[in-house]
mmCIF file of C-alpha atoms in Angstrom:
data_model
loop_
_atom_site.group_PDB
_atom_site.id
_atom_site.type_symbol
_atom_site.label_atom_id
_atom_site.label_comp_id
_atom_site.label_asym_id
_atom_site.label_seq_id
_atom_site.Cartn_x
_atom_site.Cartn_y
_atom_site.Cartn_z
ATOM 1 C CA UNK U 1 10.248 51.809 13.402
ATOM 2 C CA UNK U 2 7.860 53.316 14.281
ATOM 3 C CA UNK U 3 4.796 50.584 15.334
ATOM 4 C CA UNK U 4 5.453 52.684 18.643
ATOM 5 C CA UNK U 5 1.253 54.093 19.118
ATOM 6 C CA UNK U 6 2.025 55.836 22.428
ATOM 7 C CA UNK U 7 4.823 56.727 24.363
ATOM 8 C CA UNK U 8 4.040 57.766 28.387
ATOM 9 C CA UNK U 9 5.601 58.633 31.501
ATOM 10 C CA UNK U 10 3.478 56.872 34.099
ATOM 11 C CA UNK U 11 5.180 56.836 37.970
ATOM 12 C CA UNK U 12 2.889 53.578 38.747
ATOM 13 C CA UNK U 13 3.333 51.867 35.195
ATOM 14 C CA UNK U 14 0.501 49.624 34.397
ATOM 15 C CA UNK U 15 -2.607 50.438 36.161
ATOM 16 C CA UNK U 16 -6.131 50.686 36.237
ATOM 17 C CA UNK U 17 -5.374 54.700 33.926
ATOM 18 C CA UNK U 18 -3.762 52.341 31.440
ATOM 19 C CA UNK U 19 -4.758 49.071 31.452
ATOM 20 C CA UNK U 20 -8.977 50.395 31.161
ATOM 21 C CA UNK U 21 -8.249 53.097 29.307
ATOM 22 C CA UNK U 22 -5.214 53.810 27.234
ATOM 23 C CA UNK U 23 -5.187 50.195 26.316
ATOM 24 C CA UNK U 24 -7.987 50.506 24.005
ATOM 25 C CA UNK U 25 -7.158 53.952 23.363
ATOM 26 C CA UNK U 26 -4.682 53.503 21.554
ATOM 27 C CA UNK U 27 -5.093 50.089 20.166
ATOM 28 C CA UNK U 28 -2.240 48.634 21.761
ATOM 29 C CA UNK U 29 -1.104 45.117 20.874
ATOM 30 C CA UNK U 30 1.971 45.271 23.380
ATOM 31 C CA UNK U 31 2.385 47.425 26.120
ATOM 32 C CA UNK U 32 5.973 47.652 26.564
ATOM 33 C CA UNK U 33 7.960 48.640 30.201
ATOM 34 C CA UNK U 34 11.549 50.686 30.394
ATOM 35 C CA UNK U 35 12.135 50.576 34.472
ATOM 36 C CA UNK U 36 14.652 49.219 35.595
ATOM 37 C CA UNK U 37 13.849 48.584 38.899
ATOM 38 C CA UNK U 38 11.211 46.810 37.710
ATOM 39 C CA UNK U 39 13.489 44.197 35.107
ATOM 40 C CA UNK U 40 16.515 43.707 38.051
ATOM 41 C CA UNK U 41 14.081 41.944 40.419
ATOM 42 C CA UNK U 42 12.087 38.650 39.273
ATOM 43 C CA UNK U 43 9.233 39.589 41.315
ATOM 44 C CA UNK U 44 9.057 42.726 41.245
ATOM 45 C CA UNK U 45 9.020 41.797 37.725
ATOM 46 C CA UNK U 46 6.297 39.625 37.522
ATOM 47 C CA UNK U 47 3.554 41.669 39.065
ATOM 48 C CA UNK U 48 4.537 44.083 36.091
ATOM 49 C CA UNK U 49 3.844 41.541 33.893
ATOM 50 C CA UNK U 50 0.544 39.657 35.296
ATOM 51 C CA UNK U 51 -0.715 43.346 36.032
ATOM 52 C CA UNK U 52 -1.531 43.631 32.540
ATOM 53 C CA UNK U 53 -4.775 43.103 30.086
ATOM 54 C CA UNK U 54 -5.818 39.303 29.243
ATOM 55 C CA UNK U 55 -4.764 38.884 26.149
ATOM 56 C CA UNK U 56 -1.802 41.139 25.593
ATOM 57 C CA UNK U 57 1.653 40.536 25.230
ATOM 58 C CA UNK U 58 4.060 42.979 28.109
ATOM 59 C CA UNK U 59 7.541 42.552 28.515
ATOM 60 C CA UNK U 60 9.402 44.036 30.517
ATOM 61 C CA UNK U 61 13.093 45.413 30.593
ATOM 62 C CA UNK U 62 15.558 47.489 32.016
ATOM 63 C CA UNK U 63 16.890 50.676 29.979
ATOM 64 C CA UNK U 64 19.691 48.089 28.710
ATOM 65 C CA UNK U 65 17.555 45.558 27.574
ATOM 66 C CA UNK U 66 15.586 48.543 25.536
ATOM 67 C CA UNK U 67 17.273 50.215 23.685
ATOM 68 C CA UNK U 68 18.963 46.947 22.470
ATOM 69 C CA UNK U 69 15.935 45.267 21.745
ATOM 70 C CA UNK U 70 14.486 48.533 19.391
ATOM 71 C CA UNK U 71 17.701 48.691 18.057
ATOM 72 C CA UNK U 72 17.596 45.008 16.682
ATOM 73 C CA UNK U 73 14.214 45.259 15.318
ATOM 74 C CA UNK U 74 12.031 48.374 17.660
ATOM 75 C CA UNK U 75 10.257 46.213 19.536
ATOM 76 C CA UNK U 76 8.757 44.008 17.029
ATOM 77 C CA UNK U 77 5.757 44.389 14.373
ATOM 78 C CA UNK U 78 3.228 44.246 16.893
ATOM 79 C CA UNK U 79 1.422 47.880 18.791
ATOM 80 C CA UNK U 80 3.731 48.951 20.837
ATOM 81 C CA UNK U 81 2.025 51.301 24.076
ATOM 82 C CA UNK U 82 5.389 52.084 25.582
ATOM 83 C CA UNK U 83 5.661 52.941 29.286
ATOM 84 C CA UNK U 84 9.093 54.765 31.402
ATOM 85 C CA UNK U 85 8.395 55.817 35.364
ATOM 86 C CA UNK U 86 10.326 59.096 35.216
ATOM 87 C CA UNK U 87 11.427 61.970 32.020
ATOM 88 C CA UNK U 88 15.214 60.895 32.891
ATOM 89 C CA UNK U 89 14.333 57.524 32.258
ATOM 90 C CA UNK U 90 12.867 58.790 28.671
ATOM 91 C CA UNK U 91 15.897 60.704 27.895
ATOM 92 C CA UNK U 92 18.121 58.768 28.819
ATOM 93 C CA UNK U 93 16.469 55.592 26.524
ATOM 94 C CA UNK U 94 16.314 58.470 23.803
ATOM 95 C CA UNK U 95 19.322 59.815 23.975
ATOM 96 C CA UNK U 96 20.799 56.184 23.118
ATOM 97 C CA UNK U 97 18.523 55.076 20.021
ATOM 98 C CA UNK U 98 14.479 54.938 21.218
ATOM 99 C CA UNK U 99 13.730 58.443 19.064
ATOM 100 C CA UNK U 100 10.675 58.303 19.682
ATOM 101 C CA UNK U 101 8.436 61.990 18.208
ATOM 102 C CA UNK U 102 5.678 62.185 21.012
ATOM 103 C CA UNK U 103 5.233 61.877 24.454
ATOM 104 C CA UNK U 104 2.711 61.300 26.746
ATOM 105 C CA UNK U 105 3.382 62.761 30.437
ATOM 106 C CA UNK U 106 -0.151 60.366 32.434
ATOM 107 C CA UNK U 107 1.791 60.788 35.778
ATOM 108 C CA UNK U 108 4.263 61.822 37.944
ATOM 109 C CA UNK U 109 4.305 61.851 41.661
ATOM 110 C CA UNK U 110 4.506 63.550 44.526
ATOM 111 C CA UNK U 111 8.200 64.190 46.452
ATOM 112 C CA UNK U 112 8.328 67.544 49.080
ATOM 113 C CA UNK U 113 9.916 69.888 45.690
ATOM 114 C CA UNK U 114 7.921 69.024 43.302
ATOM 115 C CA UNK U 115 4.801 71.331 41.875
ATOM 116 C CA UNK U 116 2.154 70.251 40.820
ATOM 117 C CA UNK U 117 0.944 71.168 37.337
ATOM 118 C CA UNK U 118 -2.011 69.846 35.648
ATOM 119 C CA UNK U 119 -3.972 66.762 37.828
ATOM 120 C CA UNK U 120 -1.587 64.443 39.176
ATOM 121 C CA UNK U 121 1.892 65.326 37.745
ATOM 122 C CA UNK U 122 3.844 67.138 39.816
ATOM 123 C CA UNK U 123 8.034 68.253 38.070
ATOM 124 C CA UNK U 124 10.458 69.242 39.106
ATOM 125 C CA UNK U 125 13.554 71.391 37.665
ATOM 126 C CA UNK U 126 15.416 68.265 36.427
ATOM 127 C CA UNK U 127 12.268 67.334 34.841
ATOM 128 C CA UNK U 128 11.907 70.378 33.061
ATOM 129 C CA UNK U 129 14.948 70.906 31.783
ATOM 130 C CA UNK U 130 14.454 67.457 29.914
ATOM 131 C CA UNK U 131 11.312 69.040 28.876
ATOM 132 C CA UNK U 132 13.048 71.370 27.211
ATOM 133 C CA UNK U 133 15.277 69.908 26.074
ATOM 134 C CA UNK U 134 12.731 66.775 23.766
ATOM 135 C CA UNK U 135 11.188 70.324 22.775
ATOM 136 C CA UNK U 136 14.507 71.612 21.343
ATOM 137 C CA UNK U 137 14.548 67.997 19.883
ATOM 138 C CA UNK U 138 11.007 68.633 18.020
ATOM 139 C CA UNK U 139 9.496 65.731 19.940
ATOM 140 C CA UNK U 140 6.202 66.586 21.351
ATOM 141 C CA UNK U 141 5.062 66.493 24.521
ATOM 142 C CA UNK U 142 1.876 66.662 26.187
ATOM 143 C CA UNK U 143 0.083 65.940 29.625
ATOM 144 C CA UNK U 144 -2.960 63.993 29.106
ATOM 145 C CA UNK U 145 -3.793 61.324 32.248
ATOM 146 C CA UNK U 146 -7.123 60.392 30.789
ATOM 147 C CA UNK U 147 -8.696 59.995 27.164
ATOM 148 C CA UNK U 148 -11.161 62.149 28.688
ATOM 149 C CA UNK U 149 -8.842 65.139 29.595
ATOM 150 C CA UNK U 150 -8.134 67.328 27.214
ATOM 151 C CA UNK U 151 -4.373 67.278 26.115
ATOM 152 C CA UNK U 152 -1.879 69.493 28.014
ATOM 153 C CA UNK U 153 0.102 71.913 25.561
ATOM 154 C CA UNK U 154 4.053 72.391 27.225
ATOM 155 C CA UNK U 155 3.639 75.556 26.593
ATOM 156 C CA UNK U 156 0.705 75.803 28.979
ATOM 157 C CA UNK U 157 2.843 73.410 32.032
ATOM 158 C CA UNK U 158 5.923 75.124 31.556
ATOM 159 C CA UNK U 159 4.061 78.359 32.151
ATOM 160 C CA UNK U 160 2.321 77.095 35.574
ATOM 161 C CA UNK U 161 5.677 75.614 36.891
ATOM 162 C CA UNK U 162 7.403 79.065 36.473
ATOM 163 C CA UNK U 163 4.198 81.296 37.769
ATOM 164 C CA UNK U 164 4.171 78.969 40.749
ATOM 165 C CA UNK L 1 -5.306 39.665 63.010
ATOM 166 C CA UNK L 2 -6.267 42.193 60.880
ATOM 167 C CA UNK L 3 -7.566 42.637 57.863
ATOM 168 C CA UNK L 4 -6.641 45.585 55.586
ATOM 169 C CA UNK L 5 -8.200 46.891 52.874
ATOM 170 C CA UNK L 6 -6.236 48.815 49.793
ATOM 171 C CA UNK L 7 -9.107 50.667 47.212
ATOM 172 C CA UNK L 8 -8.750 52.957 44.446
ATOM 173 C CA UNK L 9 -9.639 55.884 46.230
ATOM 174 C CA UNK L 10 -11.364 54.398 49.755
ATOM 175 C CA UNK L 11 -14.980 52.454 49.738
ATOM 176 C CA UNK L 12 -13.833 49.501 51.921
ATOM 177 C CA UNK L 13 -15.220 51.809 54.563
ATOM 178 C CA UNK L 14 -18.136 52.450 53.134
ATOM 179 C CA UNK L 15 -18.185 48.079 52.318
ATOM 180 C CA UNK L 16 -17.583 47.401 55.852
ATOM 181 C CA UNK L 17 -20.385 49.683 57.069
ATOM 182 C CA UNK L 18 -22.738 47.273 55.279
ATOM 183 C CA UNK L 19 -20.816 44.321 56.061
ATOM 184 C CA UNK L 20 -21.757 45.797 59.348
ATOM 185 C CA UNK L 21 -25.471 45.593 58.533
ATOM 186 C CA UNK L 22 -25.299 42.410 58.686
ATOM 187 C CA UNK L 23 -22.996 40.820 60.993
ATOM 188 C CA UNK L 24 -22.916 43.830 63.448
ATOM 189 C CA UNK L 25 -19.848 45.114 64.649
ATOM 190 C CA UNK L 26 -16.713 44.405 63.247
ATOM 191 C CA UNK L 27 -13.741 44.983 64.701
ATOM 192 C CA UNK L 28 -9.469 44.805 62.927
ATOM 193 C CA UNK L 29 -10.922 46.270 59.499
ATOM 194 C CA UNK L 30 -8.911 48.659 58.344
ATOM 195 C CA UNK L 31 -7.884 50.637 55.313
ATOM 196 C CA UNK L 32 -5.551 51.910 53.109
ATOM 197 C CA UNK L 33 -7.061 54.243 50.227
ATOM 198 C CA UNK L 34 -5.031 54.782 47.239
ATOM 199 C CA UNK L 35 -5.326 58.464 46.308
ATOM 200 C CA UNK L 36 -4.888 59.645 43.084
ATOM 201 C CA UNK L 37 -1.486 62.288 44.371
ATOM 202 C CA UNK L 38 0.094 59.032 44.838
ATOM 203 C CA UNK L 39 2.950 56.814 42.886
ATOM 204 C CA UNK L 40 3.944 54.020 44.041
ATOM 205 C CA UNK L 41 6.785 53.930 46.781
ATOM 206 C CA UNK L 42 4.766 56.400 48.325
ATOM 207 C CA UNK L 43 2.084 54.616 48.538
ATOM 208 C CA UNK L 44 3.591 51.393 49.017
ATOM 209 C CA UNK L 45 5.183 52.740 51.585
ATOM 210 C CA UNK L 46 1.713 54.293 53.555
ATOM 211 C CA UNK L 47 1.149 49.877 53.033
ATOM 212 C CA UNK L 48 4.501 49.292 54.523
ATOM 213 C CA UNK L 49 3.901 50.977 57.043
ATOM 214 C CA UNK L 50 0.350 49.967 58.283
ATOM 215 C CA UNK L 51 1.337 46.029 58.482
ATOM 216 C CA UNK L 52 4.288 47.111 59.979
ATOM 217 C CA UNK L 53 2.086 45.806 63.489
ATOM 218 C CA UNK L 54 -0.227 43.635 61.317
ATOM 219 C CA UNK L 55 0.328 39.605 62.788
ATOM 220 C CA UNK L 56 1.698 37.035 59.612
ATOM 221 C CA UNK L 57 -2.046 35.445 60.251
ATOM 222 C CA UNK L 58 -3.484 39.470 58.646
ATOM 223 C CA UNK L 59 -4.958 39.333 55.967
ATOM 224 C CA UNK L 60 -4.808 42.467 52.328
ATOM 225 C CA UNK L 61 -7.667 42.810 50.065
ATOM 226 C CA UNK L 62 -7.796 45.211 47.226
ATOM 227 C CA UNK L 63 -10.214 46.278 45.082
ATOM 228 C CA UNK L 64 -8.905 45.803 41.373
ATOM 229 C CA UNK L 65 -6.265 43.449 40.182
ATOM 230 C CA UNK L 66 -3.496 45.267 37.721
ATOM 231 C CA UNK L 67 -4.523 48.059 39.717
ATOM 232 C CA UNK L 68 -2.087 49.586 41.667
ATOM 233 C CA UNK L 69 -3.178 48.420 44.604
ATOM 234 C CA UNK L 70 -2.760 44.994 43.206
ATOM 235 C CA UNK L 71 0.443 45.729 42.360
ATOM 236 C CA UNK L 72 1.764 46.922 45.972
ATOM 237 C CA UNK L 73 0.355 44.613 47.627
ATOM 238 C CA UNK L 74 1.842 41.948 46.247
ATOM 239 C CA UNK L 75 5.218 42.999 47.307
ATOM 240 C CA UNK L 76 4.631 44.408 50.584
ATOM 241 C CA UNK L 77 2.549 40.632 51.694
ATOM 242 C CA UNK L 78 5.345 38.823 50.140
ATOM 243 C CA UNK L 79 8.040 41.031 52.141
ATOM 244 C CA UNK L 80 5.741 40.023 55.400
ATOM 245 C CA UNK L 81 4.590 37.147 55.107
ATOM 246 C CA UNK L 82 0.938 38.033 55.045
ATOM 247 C CA UNK L 83 -1.752 36.064 52.247
ATOM 248 C CA UNK L 84 -2.833 38.593 49.528
ATOM 249 C CA UNK L 85 -6.232 38.139 47.694
ATOM 250 C CA UNK L 86 -7.557 41.001 45.253
ATOM 251 C CA UNK L 87 -11.406 41.827 43.859
ATOM 252 C CA UNK L 88 -13.163 42.953 47.108
ATOM 253 C CA UNK L 89 -16.317 42.638 47.489
ATOM 254 C CA UNK L 90 -19.118 42.087 49.541
ATOM 255 C CA UNK L 91 -18.639 38.435 49.095
ATOM 256 C CA UNK L 92 -15.445 38.258 49.872
ATOM 257 C CA UNK L 93 -15.247 40.879 53.114
ATOM 258 C CA UNK L 94 -18.443 39.518 54.632
ATOM 259 C CA UNK L 95 -17.473 35.824 53.965
ATOM 260 C CA UNK L 96 -13.504 36.719 55.638
ATOM 261 C CA UNK L 97 -15.647 38.811 58.711
ATOM 262 C CA UNK L 98 -18.192 35.712 59.422
ATOM 263 C CA UNK L 99 -15.104 33.281 59.344
ATOM 264 C CA UNK L 100 -12.318 34.641 61.622
ATOM 265 C CA UNK L 101 -16.212 36.548 64.170
ATOM 266 C CA UNK L 102 -16.361 32.565 64.057
ATOM 267 C CA UNK L 103 -12.768 30.089 64.187
ATOM 268 C CA UNK L 104 -11.100 33.427 64.814
ATOM 269 C CA UNK L 105 -9.057 32.517 61.255
ATOM 270 C CA UNK L 106 -10.042 32.591 57.823
ATOM 271 C CA UNK L 107 -9.439 29.978 54.388
ATOM 272 C CA UNK L 108 -8.055 31.273 51.713
ATOM 273 C CA UNK L 109 -9.604 29.198 48.928
ATOM 274 C CA UNK L 110 -13.146 29.435 51.292
ATOM 275 C CA UNK L 111 -12.810 33.497 50.666
ATOM 276 C CA UNK L 112 -11.519 32.648 47.007
ATOM 277 C CA UNK L 113 -14.714 30.971 46.012
ATOM 278 C CA UNK L 114 -17.285 33.018 47.868
ATOM 279 C CA UNK L 115 -16.823 36.082 46.036
ATOM 280 C CA UNK L 116 -16.511 34.140 42.968
ATOM 281 C CA UNK L 117 -18.681 31.894 42.944
ATOM 282 C CA UNK L 118 -21.164 35.169 43.562
ATOM 283 C CA UNK L 119 -20.682 36.732 39.851
ATOM 284 C CA UNK L 120 -23.785 34.997 38.569
ATOM 285 C CA UNK L 121 -26.305 35.671 34.856
ATOM 286 C CA UNK L 122 -28.858 36.529 37.694
ATOM 287 C CA UNK L 123 -32.325 35.598 35.644
ATOM 288 C CA UNK L 124 -30.391 33.175 33.131
ATOM 289 C CA UNK L 125 -28.897 31.109 36.916
ATOM 290 C CA UNK L 126 -33.272 31.575 37.987
ATOM 291 C CA UNK L 127 -34.295 30.225 34.291
ATOM 292 C CA UNK L 128 -31.753 27.113 34.415
ATOM 293 C CA UNK L 129 -32.202 26.313 37.542
ATOM 294 C CA UNK L 130 -36.570 26.554 37.038
ATOM 295 C CA UNK L 131 -36.033 24.538 33.980
ATOM 296 C CA UNK L 132 -33.696 21.763 36.517
ATOM 297 C CA UNK L 133 -36.549 21.302 38.419
ATOM 298 C CA UNK L 134 -38.596 21.063 35.219
ATOM 299 C CA UNK L 135 -37.032 18.122 33.837
ATOM 300 C CA UNK L 136 -36.973 16.355 37.308
#
C-alpha cells in the first residue's frame, strides 16, 4: 500500500469522463472496479472490461473479491484507479480493510429523494451519514466530475445539502 | 424496423438532419440522448422503454465505444436480440439509412466497413494515389 492514485465514486463506473480524463490525469496503469452487480454477471462484467481504454489493465471484482485482493497484494504493483459505484459500497470495503486516505466523488445519480449538491452529483441522508463517517475517520473527501473543475471540499457540500 | 441513436448530449438528430440533405426525408430514426444527470440504470431504463416496441431487425447505433451509451446498449441489445454498432458518424448513418431505403434491411458488416473506411489521412491519401498513378 498505497498504489491507489485515485479512488473515485462514480455510478457510471468506466465511461467517457473516466477513460478520457481521469486515466491520464492520475497516471493510473490499471483500473480496479468494485461492484457486485457487474462482477456477478459475466456479460455485464465483460461490458465493463471492454469499456476500458486500449492498453490499460482493468479488473472487475465483487466487494468480497476486492477486499481479498487488496489484503493479499494491495491490487499489485501498478498504479491503480479504484472505481466504485456508490458511497455505501465504499464504506463497506473501507471498513473491511481498503483504507484509502482520499476519495473523489465524481458522479452520483438522481433518484426522486436525492438532492443535487454539485453539478450532477446528488446525495441523500444515508450518503451524508457516510460522508460524515469518512470525515471522522480522517479520510479526505472531494467532489469533482472532470479535472478542469475546481474540486469542492466536503464542508461546502454538506452546507449546500443542509440548505436545500 | 427502427434505428435508435444513443449519443452523449443528443447530437444524433442534428446528424440525421445532415443525412436528410443527401437522402431526403428519413423516417424511423429515433434518439435517446444521454444527459449528464442520468445514472447508468436510469439511462438503461429509458433505452429499454424505447426498444420495447422495436422489432428484432432494428438497430442501435451508439456514439462512443467505452462510454455509457455503448455500455447500456450492449446490455439492452443482448436482452432484446437487437444489433448494436458503436462509432456513430455521418458515413455510418448514411450507409444504414440508404441500405434500409433501398433494400428494406441492412448488412451489419457493410455498415461497419462504411464507418471504418471513411476515416482517412486525407492529404496523404491523395498523395499516395497520385504516386501510384505516376508509377503506372
